Amino acid sequence: MTSTEAFERMERDGWQDPGIAKGYAEGFDLATRQAAEVLAETVTPDPGLPALDLCTGHGVVGAELLKRGAVVTALDFSPAMLELARRTAPGATFVEGDVMAMTFLDQSFDAVSIGFGVPHFPDPEKGLREVARVLKPGGRLAFSIWRGKGSNGAFGWLFEAIGRLGDPAVTLPDGPDAHMFADKEIAEPLLMACGFTNITMLELPSRVFVSSPEKLFDAFDKGAVRAASLLGGQPEDRRSAIRAELSRRVQDEGIPENGGLLVPVPSVVVSAMRA
């Protein structure tokens, strides 16, 4: 077994579950749409030129690229996600495929976007080299990353609660750090090694909407594969303690909105140019 085989199996099995796909699309919809606008604005080629939306998920970035006149190809390994994306971004060409071994010809696209998908690359460097291969020289790449441990928001609260209240025996398979590219000291040299230049990072004050405080736990438990794996393995008393802690944080720091609450879930958009 390779060092990431169990990680890859967890990712593929998780994201191909229609329930997880739907849970992500609903639970993280507002934040992903906020990031999608920035991603599309960052990479949009001139109207009529080809753009590739990788890890398209439920299609929100692809939809924004279409609004700006791009000819959009959207790729994902999850049939469940592609089914949702076809409803969100009609007009795109959809491909079920693997970012790590794409079948597109070299220098096929003027722009590449990746909405919160890079953490799902089992080998981030290999994946980004594939992105560089299919991107034309001078073409733009932009991808979004959630802020993780230590951040003041949903992911930071989750990891703090699991670390303090969860069972330490419940762990994830070996795989890349889901949030490492939010750190410029990691992102910049790796992107340069993969053939990119003009690297910038933009902080986004993104938010999710929850109808009640306990719904933040549900968003992670039903719509995020790694989080669902960590939470699903917890004994019931520890799950309840983590749920209560997340609910408390939402009550303390959420912003009332339309009968629910807006919860901070900070993210970063990384952009670069193909050298």
Coordinates of C-alpha atoms in Angstrom, one line a residue:
M1 CA 0.0 0.0 0.0
T2 CA 1.3 3.4 -0.9
S3 CA 1.5 6.1 1.8
T4 CA -1.5 7.9 0.4
E5 CA -3.7 5.0 -0.8
A6 CA -5.9 5.1 2.3
F7 CA -6.3 8.9 2.0
E8 CA -7.2 8.6 -1.6
R9 CA -9.8 5.9 -0.9
M10 CA -11.3 8.0 1.9
E11 CA -11.6 11.0 -0.4
R12 CA -13.0 9.1 -3.4
D13 CA -15.5 7.1 -1.3
G14 CA -16.5 10.2 0.6
W15 CA -17.1 12.7 -2.3
Q16 CA -18.8 10.1 -4.4
D17 CA -21.5 9.8 -1.7
P18 CA -24.5 11.9 -2.9
G19 CA -25.3 12.8 0.7
I20 CA -21.9 14.3 1.3
A21 CA -22.0 16.1 -2.0
K22 CA -25.4 17.6 -1.2
G23 CA -24.3 18.4 2.4
Y24 CA -21.2 20.3 1.1
A25 CA -23.2 22.2 -1.5
E26 CA -25.8 23.3 1.0
G27 CA -23.7 23.7 4.1
F28 CA -20.8 25.7 2.5
D29 CA -22.8 27.3 -0.3
L30 CA -22.4 31.0 0.7
A31 CA -18.7 30.8 1.4
T32 CA -18.0 28.9 -1.8
R33 CA -20.0 31.4 -3.9
Q34 CA -18.1 34.3 -2.3
A35 CA -14.8 32.7 -3.2
A36 CA -16.1 31.7 -6.7
E37 CA -16.6 35.3 -7.6
V38 CA -13.0 36.2 -6.7
L39 CA -11.6 33.2 -8.4
A40 CA -13.4 33.9 -11.6
E41 CA -12.5 37.6 -11.6
T42 CA -8.9 36.7 -11.0
V43 CA -8.4 34.3 -13.8
T44 CA -11.1 35.2 -16.4
P45 CA -9.6 35.2 -19.9
D46 CA -11.0 37.3 -22.7
P47 CA -14.5 36.2 -23.7
G48 CA -14.5 33.1 -25.8
L49 CA -11.2 31.7 -24.5
P50 CA -11.0 28.3 -22.8
A51 CA -11.0 28.0 -19.0
L52 CA -10.7 24.9 -16.9
D53 CA -12.4 24.6 -13.5
L54 CA -10.8 21.8 -11.6
C55 CA -12.5 20.0 -8.6
T56 CA -15.6 21.8 -9.8
G57 CA -17.7 20.5 -7.0
H58 CA -21.3 21.8 -7.3
G59 CA -20.2 24.2 -10.1
V60 CA -20.2 27.6 -8.5
V61 CA -16.9 28.7 -10.0
G62 CA -17.8 27.3 -13.4
A63 CA -21.0 29.4 -13.3
E64 CA -19.0 32.6 -12.5
L65 CA -16.6 31.9 -15.4
L66 CA -19.5 31.4 -17.8
K67 CA -21.0 34.7 -16.7
R68 CA -17.7 36.3 -17.8
G69 CA -17.8 34.8 -21.2
A70 CA -15.3 32.0 -20.8
V71 CA -15.6 28.6 -22.6
V72 CA -15.7 26.4 -19.5
T73 CA -14.5 22.8 -19.1
A74 CA -15.3 21.5 -15.5
L75 CA -13.6 18.4 -14.1
D76 CA -14.3 16.4 -11.0
F77 CA -13.7 12.8 -9.9
S78 CA -17.2 12.6 -8.2
P79 CA -20.2 11.8 -10.3
A80 CA -22.4 13.1 -7.4
M81 CA -20.7 16.5 -7.6
L82 CA -20.9 16.6 -11.4
E83 CA -24.6 16.0 -11.2
L84 CA -25.0 19.1 -9.0
A85 CA -22.6 21.1 -11.1
R86 CA -24.6 20.5 -14.3
R87 CA -27.6 22.2 -12.7
T88 CA -25.5 25.1 -11.4
A89 CA -23.4 25.8 -14.5
P90 CA -25.3 24.7 -17.6
G91 CA -23.3 25.6 -20.6
A92 CA -20.0 24.1 -19.3
T93 CA -18.5 20.9 -20.6
F94 CA -18.3 18.4 -17.8
V95 CA -15.5 15.8 -17.5
E96 CA -15.3 13.0 -14.9
G97 CA -11.6 12.7 -14.4
D98 CA -8.5 12.8 -12.1
V99 CA -6.5 16.0 -11.7
M100 CA -3.4 14.0 -11.1
A101 CA -3.5 12.5 -14.6
M102 CA -5.6 14.7 -16.9
T103 CA -6.1 13.7 -20.5
F104 CA -6.1 17.3 -21.9
L105 CA -3.3 18.3 -24.3
D106 CA -0.5 20.5 -23.2
Q107 CA -1.3 24.2 -23.1
S108 CA -5.0 23.7 -23.7
F109 CA -6.3 26.5 -21.4
D110 CA -5.9 30.2 -20.9
A111 CA -7.1 30.0 -17.2
V112 CA -7.5 27.4 -14.5
S113 CA -9.5 27.8 -11.3
I114 CA -9.7 25.4 -8.3
G115 CA -12.3 26.1 -5.7
F116 CA -11.1 24.5 -2.4
G117 CA -9.9 21.5 -4.3
V118 CA -6.1 21.6 -3.9
P119 CA -6.3 19.9 -0.4
H120 CA -7.8 16.9 -2.1
F121 CA -4.7 16.3 -4.3
P122 CA -2.9 13.3 -2.8
D123 CA 0.3 14.7 -4.1
P124 CA 0.0 18.5 -4.4
E125 CA 3.2 19.1 -6.3
K126 CA 2.3 16.4 -8.9
G127 CA -1.2 17.9 -9.2
L128 CA 0.1 21.5 -9.7
R129 CA 2.6 20.3 -12.3
E130 CA -0.3 18.8 -14.2
V131 CA -2.1 22.2 -13.9
A132 CA 1.0 23.9 -15.3
R133 CA 1.2 21.4 -18.2
V134 CA -2.4 22.1 -19.4
L135 CA -2.1 25.9 -18.9
K136 CA -0.7 28.2 -21.6
P137 CA 2.4 30.3 -20.9
G138 CA 1.1 33.6 -19.4
G139 CA -2.2 31.9 -18.4
R140 CA -3.6 32.4 -14.9
L141 CA -4.2 30.0 -12.1
A142 CA -6.3 30.8 -9.0
F143 CA -7.3 28.5 -6.2
S144 CA -9.0 28.9 -2.8
I145 CA -8.0 27.4 0.6
W146 CA -9.8 27.4 3.9
R147 CA -7.9 28.8 6.9
G148 CA -7.5 25.9 9.4
K149 CA -6.0 25.3 12.8
G150 CA -5.6 28.5 14.8
S151 CA -8.0 30.6 12.7
N152 CA -10.9 32.5 14.2
G153 CA -13.7 30.8 12.3
A154 CA -15.5 27.5 11.6
F155 CA -12.4 25.4 10.7
G156 CA -10.4 26.8 13.6
W157 CA -13.2 26.1 16.0
L158 CA -13.7 22.6 14.7
F159 CA -10.0 21.6 15.1
E160 CA -9.8 23.2 18.5
A161 CA -12.9 21.4 19.7
I162 CA -11.7 18.0 18.3
G163 CA -8.3 18.5 19.8
R164 CA -9.6 19.3 23.2
L165 CA -12.8 17.1 23.4
G166 CA -12.3 14.4 20.8
D167 CA -10.9 10.9 21.2
P168 CA -7.1 11.1 20.2
A169 CA -7.3 7.6 18.9
V170 CA -9.5 8.8 16.0
T171 CA -7.2 9.9 13.2
L172 CA -7.2 10.4 9.5
P173 CA -5.1 8.5 6.9
D174 CA -1.8 10.0 6.0
G175 CA -2.3 12.8 3.4
P176 CA -1.4 16.4 2.7
D177 CA -2.2 19.1 5.2
A178 CA -5.6 20.5 4.0
H179 CA -4.7 24.1 4.9
M180 CA -1.0 24.3 4.2
F181 CA -1.3 26.4 1.0
A182 CA -2.9 29.2 3.1
D183 CA 0.7 29.8 4.3
K184 CA 2.7 31.8 1.8
E185 CA 6.0 30.3 2.9
I186 CA 4.7 26.9 1.7
A187 CA 2.6 28.0 -1.3
E188 CA 5.1 30.3 -3.0
P189 CA 8.2 28.0 -3.3
L190 CA 6.1 25.0 -4.3
L191 CA 4.2 27.0 -7.0
M192 CA 7.5 28.4 -8.3
A193 CA 9.0 24.8 -8.5
C194 CA 5.9 23.8 -10.5
G195 CA 6.4 26.5 -13.2
F196 CA 4.5 29.5 -11.8
T197 CA 5.4 33.1 -11.2
N198 CA 3.7 36.3 -10.0
I199 CA 2.3 34.6 -7.0
T200 CA -0.2 36.6 -4.8
M201 CA -2.4 35.8 -1.8
L202 CA -5.7 37.4 -0.9
E203 CA -7.4 37.0 2.4
L204 CA -11.2 36.5 2.1
P205 CA -13.6 37.1 5.0
S206 CA -15.9 34.4 3.8
R207 CA -18.9 33.2 5.8
V208 CA -21.4 30.3 5.9
F209 CA -25.0 30.7 6.9
V210 CA -26.6 28.4 9.5
S211 CA -30.2 28.3 10.4
S212 CA -29.4 27.5 14.0
P213 CA -26.2 27.2 16.1
E214 CA -26.0 23.4 16.0
K215 CA -26.1 23.4 12.2
L216 CA -22.4 24.2 12.0
F217 CA -21.6 20.7 13.4
D218 CA -24.0 19.2 10.8
A219 CA -22.3 21.1 8.0
F220 CA -19.0 19.4 8.8
D221 CA -20.5 16.0 9.8
K222 CA -22.5 15.8 6.6
G223 CA -20.6 17.8 4.0
A224 CA -16.8 17.6 4.5
V225 CA -15.1 14.3 4.1
R226 CA -12.2 14.7 6.4
A227 CA -14.2 16.3 9.1
A228 CA -17.0 13.7 8.7
S229 CA -14.3 11.0 9.1
L230 CA -13.0 12.5 12.3
L231 CA -16.4 13.2 13.7
G232 CA -18.0 9.9 12.7
G233 CA -15.4 7.9 14.6
Q234 CA -16.0 9.7 17.9
P235 CA -17.8 8.0 20.7
E236 CA -21.3 9.5 21.1
D237 CA -20.5 11.5 24.3
R238 CA -17.5 13.1 22.6
R239 CA -19.5 13.9 19.5
S240 CA -22.1 15.6 21.7
A241 CA -19.4 17.6 23.5
I242 CA -17.9 18.8 20.2
R243 CA -21.4 19.7 18.8
A244 CA -22.1 21.7 22.0
E245 CA -18.8 23.5 21.7
L246 CA -19.3 24.5 18.1
S247 CA -22.9 25.6 18.9
R248 CA -21.5 27.8 21.7
R249 CA -19.0 29.4 19.4
V250 CA -21.7 30.1 16.8
Q251 CA -23.9 31.7 19.5
D252 CA -21.1 33.8 20.8
E253 CA -19.6 34.9 17.5
G254 CA -22.2 34.4 14.8
I255 CA -24.0 37.4 13.2
P256 CA -27.8 37.3 13.1
E257 CA -29.1 37.2 9.5
N258 CA -32.5 36.2 8.1
G259 CA -33.5 34.1 11.1
G260 CA -30.2 32.3 11.3
L261 CA -26.5 33.2 11.8
L262 CA -23.5 34.1 9.6
V263 CA -20.4 32.3 10.7
P264 CA -16.9 33.3 9.8
V265 CA -15.0 30.7 7.7
P266 CA -11.9 32.6 6.5
S267 CA -10.2 31.6 3.4
V268 CA -7.4 32.6 1.1
V269 CA -7.2 32.9 -2.7
V270 CA -3.8 32.1 -4.2
S271 CA -3.2 33.2 -7.7
A272 CA -0.2 32.8 -10.1
M273 CA 0.8 33.0 -13.7
R274 CA 2.2 30.2 -15.8
A275 CA 5.8 31.1 -16.6

